[in-house]
Amino acid sequence: MKKKFLVTLLVVCVVLPAALSAAVVDLSLGVTAQYNQNFGQIKTALDSEDYTGFSKIENYAFGADVRAKLLIAEVDLVGKFSKETIDSVDYTKIETLSTAGISMDLLGLLRLGFGMGPNWIVRMNNDTGAFTIFDANDNATTLDSLGETFINSPVAYRATVDFNLGSLMLGLNYTLNTDYTFKNYQDVNKLFNANLDNGTVGVSLLFSLF
């Protein structure tokens, strides 16, 4: 009982000042860029001093980042476009990640956020214009139902660290897809078995509207 009380007290001491020092409502929008190779591949490239991948525009996804914050609760919506080649076929990859979580301002200089939610992914065949998804065997299949695609989308974690530059925020983000989907909602353990090295790193520049 004493241990639980101390943990609760510690949480209150951390969260309460953050909530009181934060703006009641904050809406920010801006642009984001994400490097498509995962963190494990980045570490391998850095260890071998191979920096060529960082200079190739096709290795990046670009899009928009929107965040709505109420005290310490935050909802993020991120849309990204990138190029991808699978089995010699060129695709435009379209990702829509929506997360809900918490966000805390520290001394008005730094904002830390963490959330989770579905990462909806479809691909457009650049030759035919057809929208496709990929099944469990990585075979392209026709996109027949948006609802079916959504519930099969992986649930992802997203962590953000932003530096407050007045009305602007510049920060880093880390996105990690899990094996958990809403279709197989009972497999809760899949939320916690993701390899941290499989996440991707991005940067965002946001403008605070109020």
GROMACS .gro file of C-alpha atoms in nm, residues 6 26 28 46 55 57 63-64 82 90 121 125 140 147 152 156 168-170 188 194:
model
   21
    6LEU     CA    1   0.445   0.675  -0.333
   26ASP     CA    2  -0.354   2.416  -2.827
   28SER     CA    3  -0.080   2.305  -3.408
   46LEU     CA    4   2.618   0.468  -3.916
   55SER     CA    5   2.092   1.200  -4.924
   57ILE     CA    6   1.500   1.191  -5.160
   63GLY     CA    7   0.331   1.505  -4.536
   64ALA     CA    8   0.129   1.702  -4.282
   82SER     CA    9   0.637   0.825  -5.022
   90ASP     CA   10   0.646   0.125  -5.835
  121ILE     CA   11  -0.170   0.228  -4.520
  125ASN     CA   12   0.016   0.148  -5.846
  140ALA     CA   13  -0.091  -0.712  -5.369
  147GLY     CA   14  -1.347  -0.042  -4.356
  152ASN     CA   15  -0.651  -0.466  -4.060
  156ALA     CA   16   0.133   0.212  -3.388
  168LEU     CA   17   0.675   2.747  -3.384
  169MET     CA   18   0.775   2.401  -3.267
  170LEU     CA   19   1.058   2.197  -3.415
  188VAL     CA   20  -0.357  -0.770  -2.678
  194ALA     CA   21   0.724  -0.490  -3.130
   0.00000   0.00000   0.00000
